[in-house]
Coordinates of C-alpha atoms in Angstrom, one line a residue:
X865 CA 0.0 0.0 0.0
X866 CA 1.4 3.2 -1.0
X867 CA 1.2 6.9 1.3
X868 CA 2.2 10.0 0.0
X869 CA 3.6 12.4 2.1
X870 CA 2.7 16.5 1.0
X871 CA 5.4 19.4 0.9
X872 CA 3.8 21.2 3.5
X873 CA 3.6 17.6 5.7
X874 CA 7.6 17.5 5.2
X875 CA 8.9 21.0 5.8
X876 CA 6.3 20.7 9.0
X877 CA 8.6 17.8 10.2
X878 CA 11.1 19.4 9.5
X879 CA 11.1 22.6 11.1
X880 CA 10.2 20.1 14.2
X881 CA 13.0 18.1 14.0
X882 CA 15.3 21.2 13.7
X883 CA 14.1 22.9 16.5
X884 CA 15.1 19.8 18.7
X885 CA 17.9 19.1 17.2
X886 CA 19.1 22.9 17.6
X887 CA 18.0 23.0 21.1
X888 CA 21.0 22.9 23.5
X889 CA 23.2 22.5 20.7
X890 CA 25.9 24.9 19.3
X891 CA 25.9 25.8 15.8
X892 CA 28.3 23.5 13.5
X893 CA 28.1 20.2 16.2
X894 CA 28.5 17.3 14.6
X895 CA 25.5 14.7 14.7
X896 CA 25.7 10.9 13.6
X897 CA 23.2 8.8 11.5
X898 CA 23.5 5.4 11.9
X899 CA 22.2 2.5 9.2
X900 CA 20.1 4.9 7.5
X901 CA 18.5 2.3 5.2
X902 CA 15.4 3.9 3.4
X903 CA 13.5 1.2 4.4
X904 CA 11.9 3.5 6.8
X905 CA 11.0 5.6 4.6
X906 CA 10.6 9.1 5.4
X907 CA 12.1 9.2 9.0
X908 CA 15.6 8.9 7.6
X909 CA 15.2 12.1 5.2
X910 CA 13.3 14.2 7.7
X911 CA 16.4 13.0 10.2
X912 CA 18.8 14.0 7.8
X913 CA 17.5 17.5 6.9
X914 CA 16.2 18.5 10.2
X915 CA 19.8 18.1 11.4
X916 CA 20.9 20.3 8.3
X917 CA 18.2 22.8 9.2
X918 CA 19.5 23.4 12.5
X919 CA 22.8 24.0 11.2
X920 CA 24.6 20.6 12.3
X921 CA 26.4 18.1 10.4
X922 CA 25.2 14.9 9.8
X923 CA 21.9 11.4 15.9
X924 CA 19.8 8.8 15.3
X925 CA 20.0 4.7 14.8
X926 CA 17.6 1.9 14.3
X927 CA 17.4 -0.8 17.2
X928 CA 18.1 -3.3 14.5
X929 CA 18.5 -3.7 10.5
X930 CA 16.8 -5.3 8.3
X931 CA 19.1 -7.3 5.7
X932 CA 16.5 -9.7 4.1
X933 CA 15.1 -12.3 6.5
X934 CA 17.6 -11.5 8.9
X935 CA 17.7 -9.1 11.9
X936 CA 21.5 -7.7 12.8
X937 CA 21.3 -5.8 15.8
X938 CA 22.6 -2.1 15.9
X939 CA 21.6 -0.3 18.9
X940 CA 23.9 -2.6 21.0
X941 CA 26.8 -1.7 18.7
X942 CA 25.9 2.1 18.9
X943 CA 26.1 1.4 23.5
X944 CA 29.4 -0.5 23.0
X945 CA 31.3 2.2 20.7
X946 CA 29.9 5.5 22.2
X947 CA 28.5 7.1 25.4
X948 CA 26.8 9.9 23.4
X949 CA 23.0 10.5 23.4
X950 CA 21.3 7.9 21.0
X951 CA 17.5 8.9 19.4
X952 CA 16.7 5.3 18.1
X953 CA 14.3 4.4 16.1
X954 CA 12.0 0.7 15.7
X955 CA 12.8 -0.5 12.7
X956 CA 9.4 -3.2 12.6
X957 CA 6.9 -2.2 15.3
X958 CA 6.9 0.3 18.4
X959 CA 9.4 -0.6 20.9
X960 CA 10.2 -3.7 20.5
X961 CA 10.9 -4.8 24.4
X962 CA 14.7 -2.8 24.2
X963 CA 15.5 -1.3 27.3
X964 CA 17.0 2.2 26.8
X965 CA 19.7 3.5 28.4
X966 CA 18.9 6.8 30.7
X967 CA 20.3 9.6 28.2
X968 CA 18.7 7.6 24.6
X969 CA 15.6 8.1 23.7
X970 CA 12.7 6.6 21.7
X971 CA 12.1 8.4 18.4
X972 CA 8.2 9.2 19.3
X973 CA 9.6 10.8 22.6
X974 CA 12.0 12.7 20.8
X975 CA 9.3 14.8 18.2
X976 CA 7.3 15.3 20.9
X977 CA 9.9 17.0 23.4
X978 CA 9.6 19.8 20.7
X979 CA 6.8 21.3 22.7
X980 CA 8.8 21.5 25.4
X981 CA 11.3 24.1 23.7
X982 CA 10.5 27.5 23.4
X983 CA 10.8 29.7 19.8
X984 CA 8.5 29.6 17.1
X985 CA 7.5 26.7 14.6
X986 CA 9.1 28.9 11.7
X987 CA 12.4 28.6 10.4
X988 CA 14.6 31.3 9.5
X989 CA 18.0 30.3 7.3
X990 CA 21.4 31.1 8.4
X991 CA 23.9 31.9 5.4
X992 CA 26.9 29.8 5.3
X993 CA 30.2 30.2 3.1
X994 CA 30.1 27.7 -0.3
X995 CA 32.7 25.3 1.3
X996 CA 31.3 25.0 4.8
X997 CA 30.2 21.4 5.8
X998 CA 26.8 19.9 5.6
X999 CA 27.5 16.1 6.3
X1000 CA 30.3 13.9 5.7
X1001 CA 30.2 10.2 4.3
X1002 CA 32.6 7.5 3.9
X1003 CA 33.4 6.0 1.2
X1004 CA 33.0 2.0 0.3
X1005 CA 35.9 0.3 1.1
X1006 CA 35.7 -1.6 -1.5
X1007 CA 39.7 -1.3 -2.3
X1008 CA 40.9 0.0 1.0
X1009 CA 39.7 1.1 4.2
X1010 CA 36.9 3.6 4.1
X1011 CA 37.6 7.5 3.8
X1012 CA 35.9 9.9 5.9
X1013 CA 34.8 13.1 2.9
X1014 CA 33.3 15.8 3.8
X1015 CA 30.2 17.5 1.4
X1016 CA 30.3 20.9 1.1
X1017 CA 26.8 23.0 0.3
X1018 CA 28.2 22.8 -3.7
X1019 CA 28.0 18.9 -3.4
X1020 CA 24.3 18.4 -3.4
X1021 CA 24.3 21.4 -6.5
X1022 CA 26.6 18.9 -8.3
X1023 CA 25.2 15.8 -7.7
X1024 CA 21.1 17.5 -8.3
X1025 CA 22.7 18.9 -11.0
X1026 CA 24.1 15.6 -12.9
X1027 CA 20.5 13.7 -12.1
X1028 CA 18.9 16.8 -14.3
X1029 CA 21.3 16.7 -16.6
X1030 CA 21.9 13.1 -18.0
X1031 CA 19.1 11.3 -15.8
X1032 CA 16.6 13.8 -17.2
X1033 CA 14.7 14.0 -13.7
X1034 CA 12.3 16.9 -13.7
X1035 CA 9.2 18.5 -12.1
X1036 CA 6.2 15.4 -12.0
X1037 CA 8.7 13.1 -11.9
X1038 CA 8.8 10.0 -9.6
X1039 CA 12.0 8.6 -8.4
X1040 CA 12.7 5.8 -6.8
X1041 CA 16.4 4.0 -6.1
X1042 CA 16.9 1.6 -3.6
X1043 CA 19.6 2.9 -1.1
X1044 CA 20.7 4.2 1.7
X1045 CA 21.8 7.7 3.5
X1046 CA 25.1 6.4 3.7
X1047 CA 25.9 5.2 0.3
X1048 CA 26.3 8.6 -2.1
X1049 CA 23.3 7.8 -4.1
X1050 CA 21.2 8.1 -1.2
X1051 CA 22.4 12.1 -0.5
X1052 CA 22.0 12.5 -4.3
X1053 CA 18.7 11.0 -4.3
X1054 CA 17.5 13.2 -2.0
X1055 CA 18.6 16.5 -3.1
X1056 CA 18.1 15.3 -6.8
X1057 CA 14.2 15.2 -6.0
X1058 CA 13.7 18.2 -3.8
X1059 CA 16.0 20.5 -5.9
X1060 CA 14.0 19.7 -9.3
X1061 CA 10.6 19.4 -8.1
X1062 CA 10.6 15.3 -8.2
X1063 CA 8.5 13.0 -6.0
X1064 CA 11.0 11.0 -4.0
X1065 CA 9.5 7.6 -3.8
X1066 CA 10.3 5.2 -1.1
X1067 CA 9.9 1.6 -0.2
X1068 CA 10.0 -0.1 3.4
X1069 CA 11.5 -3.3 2.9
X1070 CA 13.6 -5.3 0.9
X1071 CA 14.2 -4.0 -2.6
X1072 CA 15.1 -7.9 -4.0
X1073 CA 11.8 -8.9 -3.7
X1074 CA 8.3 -8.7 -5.8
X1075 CA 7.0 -6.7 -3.3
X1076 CA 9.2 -4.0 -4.6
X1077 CA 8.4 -4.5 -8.3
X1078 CA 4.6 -3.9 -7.7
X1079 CA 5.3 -1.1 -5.2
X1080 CA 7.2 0.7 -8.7
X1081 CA 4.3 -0.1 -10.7
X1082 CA 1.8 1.0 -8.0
X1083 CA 3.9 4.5 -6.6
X1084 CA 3.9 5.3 -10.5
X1085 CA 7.4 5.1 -10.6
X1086 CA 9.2 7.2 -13.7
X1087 CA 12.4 7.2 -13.4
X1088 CA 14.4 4.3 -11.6
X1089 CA 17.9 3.5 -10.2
X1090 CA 19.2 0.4 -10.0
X1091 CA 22.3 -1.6 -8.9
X1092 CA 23.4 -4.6 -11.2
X1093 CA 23.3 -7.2 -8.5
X1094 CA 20.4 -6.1 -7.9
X1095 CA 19.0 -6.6 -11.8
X1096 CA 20.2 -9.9 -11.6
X1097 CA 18.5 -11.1 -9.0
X1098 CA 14.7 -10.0 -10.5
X1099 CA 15.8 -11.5 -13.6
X1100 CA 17.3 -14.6 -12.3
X1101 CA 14.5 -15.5 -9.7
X1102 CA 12.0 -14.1 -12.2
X1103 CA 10.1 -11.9 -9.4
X1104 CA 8.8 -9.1 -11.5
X1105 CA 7.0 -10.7 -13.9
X1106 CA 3.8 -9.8 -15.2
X1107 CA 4.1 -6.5 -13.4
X1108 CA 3.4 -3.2 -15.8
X1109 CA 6.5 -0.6 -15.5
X1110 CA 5.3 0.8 -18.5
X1111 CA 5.5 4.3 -16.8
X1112 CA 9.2 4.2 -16.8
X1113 CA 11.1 6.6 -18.7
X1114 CA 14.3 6.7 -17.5
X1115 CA 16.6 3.9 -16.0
X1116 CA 19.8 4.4 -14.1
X1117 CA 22.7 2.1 -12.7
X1118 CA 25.6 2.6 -10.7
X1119 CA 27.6 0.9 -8.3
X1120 CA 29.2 -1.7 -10.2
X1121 CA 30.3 -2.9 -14.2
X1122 CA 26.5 -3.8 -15.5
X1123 CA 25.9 -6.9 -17.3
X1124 CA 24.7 -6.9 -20.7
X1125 CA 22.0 -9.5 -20.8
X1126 CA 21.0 -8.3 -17.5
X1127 CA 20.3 -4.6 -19.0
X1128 CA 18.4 -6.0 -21.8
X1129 CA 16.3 -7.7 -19.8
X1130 CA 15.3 -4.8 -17.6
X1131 CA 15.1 -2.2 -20.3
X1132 CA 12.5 -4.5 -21.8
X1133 CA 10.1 -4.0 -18.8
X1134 CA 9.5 -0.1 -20.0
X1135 CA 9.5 -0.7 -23.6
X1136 CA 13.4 -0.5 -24.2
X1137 CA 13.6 2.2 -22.1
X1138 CA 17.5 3.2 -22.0
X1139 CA 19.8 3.0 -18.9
X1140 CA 21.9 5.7 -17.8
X1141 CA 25.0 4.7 -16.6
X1142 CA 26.9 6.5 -14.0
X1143 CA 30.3 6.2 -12.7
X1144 CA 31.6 8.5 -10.2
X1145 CA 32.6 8.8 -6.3
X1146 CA 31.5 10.1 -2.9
X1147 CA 34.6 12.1 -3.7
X1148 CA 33.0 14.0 -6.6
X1149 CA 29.0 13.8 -5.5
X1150 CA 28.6 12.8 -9.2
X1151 CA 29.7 10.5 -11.9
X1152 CA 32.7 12.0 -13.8
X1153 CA 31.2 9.4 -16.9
X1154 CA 27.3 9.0 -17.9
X1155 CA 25.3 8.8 -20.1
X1156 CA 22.6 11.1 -21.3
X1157 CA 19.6 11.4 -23.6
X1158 CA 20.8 13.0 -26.3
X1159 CA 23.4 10.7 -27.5
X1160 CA 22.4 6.8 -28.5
X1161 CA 22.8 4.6 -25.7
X1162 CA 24.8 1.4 -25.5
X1163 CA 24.6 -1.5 -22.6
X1164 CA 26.8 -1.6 -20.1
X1165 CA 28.6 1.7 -21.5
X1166 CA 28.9 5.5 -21.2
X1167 CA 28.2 7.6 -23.9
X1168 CA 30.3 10.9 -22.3
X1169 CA 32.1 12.9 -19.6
X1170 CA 29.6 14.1 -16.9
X1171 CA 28.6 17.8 -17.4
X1172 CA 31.6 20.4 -17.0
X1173 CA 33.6 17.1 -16.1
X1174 CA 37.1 16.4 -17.6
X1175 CA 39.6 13.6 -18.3
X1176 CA 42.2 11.9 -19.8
X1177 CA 43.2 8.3 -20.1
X1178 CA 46.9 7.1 -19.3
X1179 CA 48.7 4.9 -20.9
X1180 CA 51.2 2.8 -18.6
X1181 CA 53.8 5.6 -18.7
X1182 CA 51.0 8.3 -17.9
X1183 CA 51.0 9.7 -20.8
X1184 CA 47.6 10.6 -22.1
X1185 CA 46.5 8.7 -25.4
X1186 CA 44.8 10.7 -28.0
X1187 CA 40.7 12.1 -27.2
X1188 CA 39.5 10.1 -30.3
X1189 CA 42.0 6.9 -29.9
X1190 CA 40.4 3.6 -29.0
X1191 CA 42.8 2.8 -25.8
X1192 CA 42.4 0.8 -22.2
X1193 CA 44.1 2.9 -19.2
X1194 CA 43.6 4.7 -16.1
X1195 CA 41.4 7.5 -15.9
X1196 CA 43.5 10.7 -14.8
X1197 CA 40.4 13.2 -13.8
X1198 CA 40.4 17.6 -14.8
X1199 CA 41.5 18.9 -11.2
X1200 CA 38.7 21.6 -11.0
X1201 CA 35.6 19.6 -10.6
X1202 CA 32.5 21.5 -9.0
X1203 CA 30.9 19.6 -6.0
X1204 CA 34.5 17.4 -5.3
X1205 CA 36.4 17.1 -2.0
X1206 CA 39.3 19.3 -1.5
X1207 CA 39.9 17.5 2.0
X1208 CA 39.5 13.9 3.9
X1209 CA 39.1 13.9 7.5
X1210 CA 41.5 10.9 8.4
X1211 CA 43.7 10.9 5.1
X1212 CA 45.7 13.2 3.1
X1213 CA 43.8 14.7 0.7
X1214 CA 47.0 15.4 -1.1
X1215 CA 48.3 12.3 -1.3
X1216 CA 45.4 10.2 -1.5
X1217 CA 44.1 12.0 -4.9
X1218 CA 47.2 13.6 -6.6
X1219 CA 50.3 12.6 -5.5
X1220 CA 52.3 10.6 -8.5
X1221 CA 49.7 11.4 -10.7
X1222 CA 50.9 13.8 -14.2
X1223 CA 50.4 17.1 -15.4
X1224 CA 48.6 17.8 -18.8
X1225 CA 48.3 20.8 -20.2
X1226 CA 49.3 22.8 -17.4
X1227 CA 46.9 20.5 -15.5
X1228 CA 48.2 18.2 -12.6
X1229 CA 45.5 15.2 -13.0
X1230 CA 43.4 13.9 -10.2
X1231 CA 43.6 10.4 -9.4
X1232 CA 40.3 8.5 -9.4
X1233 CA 41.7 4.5 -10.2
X1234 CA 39.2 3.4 -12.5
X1235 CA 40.4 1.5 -15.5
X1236 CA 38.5 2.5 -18.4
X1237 CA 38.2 1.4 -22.1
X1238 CA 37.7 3.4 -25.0
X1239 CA 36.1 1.6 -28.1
X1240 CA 36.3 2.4 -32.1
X1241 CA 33.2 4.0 -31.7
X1242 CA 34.0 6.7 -28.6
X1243 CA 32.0 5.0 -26.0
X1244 CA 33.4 4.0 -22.6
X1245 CA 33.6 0.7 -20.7
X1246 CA 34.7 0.4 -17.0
X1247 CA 37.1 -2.6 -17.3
X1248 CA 37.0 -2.5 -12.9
X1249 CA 39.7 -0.6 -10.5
X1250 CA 43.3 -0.1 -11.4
X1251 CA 43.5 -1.8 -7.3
X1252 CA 42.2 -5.1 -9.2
X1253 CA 44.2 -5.1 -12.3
X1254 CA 46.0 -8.3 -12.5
X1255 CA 49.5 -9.8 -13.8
X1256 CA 48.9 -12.9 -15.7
X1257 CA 52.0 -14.7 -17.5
X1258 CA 52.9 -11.2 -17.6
X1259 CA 50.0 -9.7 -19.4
X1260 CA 48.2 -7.4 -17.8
X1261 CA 43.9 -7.9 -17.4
X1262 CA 41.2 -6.7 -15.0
X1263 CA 39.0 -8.8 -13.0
X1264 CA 35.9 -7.5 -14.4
X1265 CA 37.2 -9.2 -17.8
X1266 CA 37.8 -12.2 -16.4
X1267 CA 34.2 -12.7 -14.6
X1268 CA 32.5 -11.4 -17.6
X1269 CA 33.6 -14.3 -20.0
X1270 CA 33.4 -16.7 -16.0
X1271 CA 30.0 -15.7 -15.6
X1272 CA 28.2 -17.1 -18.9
X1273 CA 30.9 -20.6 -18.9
X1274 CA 28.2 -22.7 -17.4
X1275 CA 24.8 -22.8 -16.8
X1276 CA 25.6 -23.5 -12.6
X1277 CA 26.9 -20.2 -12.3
X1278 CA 25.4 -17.2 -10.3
X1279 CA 28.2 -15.0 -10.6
X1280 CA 31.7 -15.1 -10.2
X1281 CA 34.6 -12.8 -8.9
X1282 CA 38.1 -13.1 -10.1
X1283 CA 41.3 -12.0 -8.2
X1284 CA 45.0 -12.9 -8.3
X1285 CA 47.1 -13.4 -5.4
X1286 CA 51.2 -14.1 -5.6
X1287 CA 52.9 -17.6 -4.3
X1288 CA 54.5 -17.9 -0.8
X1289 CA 57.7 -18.0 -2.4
X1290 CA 58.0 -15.7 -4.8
X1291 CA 56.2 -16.2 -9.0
X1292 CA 53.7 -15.5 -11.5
X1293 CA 50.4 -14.1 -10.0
X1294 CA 47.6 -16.8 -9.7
X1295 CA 44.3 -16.7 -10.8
X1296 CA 41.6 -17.4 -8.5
X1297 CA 37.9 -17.4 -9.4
X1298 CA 35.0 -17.7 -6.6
X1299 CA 31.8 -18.7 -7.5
X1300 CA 28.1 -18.4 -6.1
X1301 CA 26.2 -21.0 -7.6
X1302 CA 22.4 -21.0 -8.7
X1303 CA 19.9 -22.7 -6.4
X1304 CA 19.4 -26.2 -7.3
X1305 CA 22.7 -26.4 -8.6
X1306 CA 26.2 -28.5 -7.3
X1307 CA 29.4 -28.6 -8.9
X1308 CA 33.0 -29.5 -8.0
X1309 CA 36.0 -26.9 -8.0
X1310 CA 38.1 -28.8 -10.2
X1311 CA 35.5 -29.3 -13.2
X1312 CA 34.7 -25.8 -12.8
X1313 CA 38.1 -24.6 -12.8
X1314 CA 38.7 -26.9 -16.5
X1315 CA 35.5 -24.9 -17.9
X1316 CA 36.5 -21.8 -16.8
X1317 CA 40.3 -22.1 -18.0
X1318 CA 38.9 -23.0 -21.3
X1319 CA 36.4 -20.3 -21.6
X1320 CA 39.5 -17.7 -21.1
X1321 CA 41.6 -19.4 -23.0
X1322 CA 38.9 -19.4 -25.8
X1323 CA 37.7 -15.8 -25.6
X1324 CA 40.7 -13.8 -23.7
X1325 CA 44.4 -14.8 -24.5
X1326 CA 45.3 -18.6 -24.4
X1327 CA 48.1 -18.4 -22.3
X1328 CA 45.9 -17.9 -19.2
X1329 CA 44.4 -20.2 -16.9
X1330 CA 42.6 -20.9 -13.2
X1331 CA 44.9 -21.7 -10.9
X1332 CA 41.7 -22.5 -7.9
X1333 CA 38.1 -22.4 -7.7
X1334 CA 36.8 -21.4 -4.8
X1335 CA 32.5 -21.8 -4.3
X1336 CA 31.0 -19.5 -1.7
X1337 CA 27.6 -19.1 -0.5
X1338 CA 27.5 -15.3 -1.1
X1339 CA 30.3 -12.2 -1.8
X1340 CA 31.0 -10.2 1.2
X1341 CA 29.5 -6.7 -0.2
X1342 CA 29.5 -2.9 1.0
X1343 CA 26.0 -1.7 2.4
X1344 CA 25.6 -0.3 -1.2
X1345 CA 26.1 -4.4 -2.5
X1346 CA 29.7 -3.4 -4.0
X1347 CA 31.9 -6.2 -4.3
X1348 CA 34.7 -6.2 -1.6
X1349 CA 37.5 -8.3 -3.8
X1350 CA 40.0 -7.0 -1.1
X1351 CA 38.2 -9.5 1.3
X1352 CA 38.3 -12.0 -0.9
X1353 CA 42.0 -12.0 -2.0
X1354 CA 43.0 -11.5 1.7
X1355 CA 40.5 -14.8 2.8
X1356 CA 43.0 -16.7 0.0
X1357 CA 46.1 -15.1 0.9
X1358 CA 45.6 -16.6 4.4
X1359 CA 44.9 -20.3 2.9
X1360 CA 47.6 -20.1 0.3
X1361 CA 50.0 -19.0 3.8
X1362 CA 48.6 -21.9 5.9
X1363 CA 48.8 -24.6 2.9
X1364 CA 52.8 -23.6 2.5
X1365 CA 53.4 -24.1 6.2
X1366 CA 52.0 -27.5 6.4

């Protein structure tokens, strides 16, 4: 059942929450959100922008989350880590039988001590510089450990302006993605919707289910945003069929390298409705590559450079290859880039970004460490992170390759993920490919790791091959469902150093 929720109603809550919020605090405090899953719906964005209304930066956390059928608690974590004052929030139900401690409260109790405060229920702006701070998010970790970046009051501009601009959301627009407020879609979301006059649509519960499908047909839904895993799983469990998303005129992905077959499939809900890819950072609060509706669209590929966005790509020396050159290299990013970082709060900025990286024209490059492939025709391919580029026989490939030619080898396979990890005692890199089979489905490493050493052989370079076959359950992921391939190569690492010491 679907509730929709008026201007008026929000800026009401709003102003509510602000005047808590700002009650006893000083201007520029910092506050925390913690597991800011949308699944509860409009709590989380009134949270978010009462706190910026009042002049803080982005506390509040859910008792527990909701990951599917399972319940991991939070609250308990937030007690542990910090003695600070906790507003917390039932995620299914009212209370839920959790004793508080003395200083936390309940989020009911919290609204309603705003009639307890004195001032007005009207809200009157305080101007801030450009580059002050509104709320800072971390970044995935998908590579490394996760980077503390500040957003500055141009970030939300940037990223609203990029969903305008290439997304094509606009006034009577309803958009839905399925995220959170601590992935950088879920900032960009928001201020994508309220900047341009868009409906933000919202779903409470799990967004791999039907349940979500006919919630996007009922809400009216016209412009979507997915994340390839996600795809995959309504196509492979066929969930969404028979539902009418006929009202869909825009699609949009992000997150991780899409699957062909996969977009087909779900541009064929809407009447081959394209997909705008998106590539970017929480770094940027945008993609640096998209595509847009002006230009032909092709699967799994950008069509451009994001709106005022520049860059070159390096060939192994760093020197840039030609603009119209079909070429595979590192991206090198324009260093003025509206809505980016200029700082990390527990990193160097400096070094992190720009350090090593060359000067063109005048111009020293920012570092962003995507790998990206330029075809005969000027589109662009992500070909994965220059942290998962791999040595093989001493060719160099990327992992998103290899699990692209993996993935389609035999009808068992779910996906795959492909990293390389060096001997104990020195030699070539090794190949090893994990695998999540399909339900129903059983298979043996070392028939698997035959079929797959053909397939590459056949469609990649014939010198290469699968040194081990590793089948998992599931991929450890990021809250945003990003692959974490470190994890992965350091879970093998450890069996490949307890193997050589038996």
């Amino acid at each position: 059942m679907s509730a929709f929720i008026s201007t008026f109603d929000v800026l009401f809550q709003l102003v509510t929450i602000s005047k808590v919020v700002k009650f006893g605090r000083k201007k520029g405090k910092k506050v925390s959100l913690t597991n800011s899953d949308f699944w509860r719906g409009s709590y989380h964005i009134m949270t978010l922008y009462g706190i910026l209304l009042s002049h803080g930066k982005s506390g509040r956390e859910n008792d527990f989350i909701l990951r599917g059928d399972r319940k991991v608690p939070l609250y308990s974590r937030v007690v542990e880590a910090s003695p600070i004052k906790a507003i917390v929030l039932p995620v299914a139900g009212n209370n839920v039988g959790i004793q508080l401690r003395e200083q936390d409260l309940w989020w009911k109790d919290f609204l309603s001590s705003a009639n307890c405060h004195p001032g007005s229920n009207s809200y009157i702006p305080i101007y801030q510089p450009a580059e002050s701070v509104t709320n800072i998010l971390f970044s995935s970790g998908t590579t490394g450990e996760p980077k503390a970046i500040p957003w500055t009051q141009l970030s939300p501009i940037r990223g609203a302006a990029d969903s305008w601009a290439h997304i094509d959301v606009r006034v009577g627009d309803v958009f839905c993605w399925p995220t959170n407020l601590g992935w950088v879609m879920g900032p960009i979301l928001l201020y994508s919707c309220f900047l341009s006059g868009a409906t933000l649509a919202l779903y409470h519960g799990s967004p791999l289910g039907r349940g979500f499908g006919k919630f996007v047909q009922d809400a009216g839904v016209t412009v979507l945003g997915t994340v390839p895993s996600l795809v995959k799983a309504w196509k492979s469990t066929m969930c969404m069929e028979g539902l009418d998303w006929t009202k869909i005129r825009s699609y949009a992905s992000t997150g991780e390298v899409s699957n062909i077959d996969d977009d087909l499939w779900l541009s064929s809900r809407a009447y081959y409705t394209p997909i705008i890819e998106c590539c970017g950072g929480t770094e940027l609060a945008s993609s640096y590559i998209q595509g847009n509706p002006l230009q032909p669209q092709v699967f799994g590929a950008f069509s451009s450079a994001s709106m005022t966005s520049g860059f070159v790509i390096l060939d192994e020396h760093g020197i840039p290859y030609p603009d119209d050159q079909a070429c595979v290299g590192e991206v090198g990013l324009f260093p003025v880039y509206m809505g980016a970082t200029d700082r990390l709060l527990n990193a160097n900025h400096e070094e992190v970004y720009f350090e090593g990286m060359p000067t063109y024209k005048g111009m020293h490059l920012r570092r962003h460490g995507d790998i990206i492939k330029r075809t005969v025709g000027g589109y662009l391919i992500v070909q994965g992170r220059a942290d998962d580029t791999m040595n093989l026989g001493g060719i160099k490939t990327s992992s998103i390759e290899i699990e692209r030619v993996c993935d389609c080898a035999d009808e068992s396979i779910s996906e795959t993920a492909a990293i390389s990890v060096a001997p104990v005692n020195g030699g070539p890199e090794q190949l090893v490919v994990f695998v999540v089979l399909k339900k129903g489905f059983n298979a043996e490493p070392d028939k698997l790791k035959t079929i797959f050493s053909r397939a590459i052989q056949s469609n990649l370079n014939p010198l290469f091959k699968v040194n081990y076959v590793k089948i998992a359950p599931e991929f450890p992921r990021t809250a945003s469902n990003k692959l974490l391939r470190r994890v992965l190569r350091d879970q093998m690492k450890h069996e490949i150093s307890v193997r050589s010491r038996i």
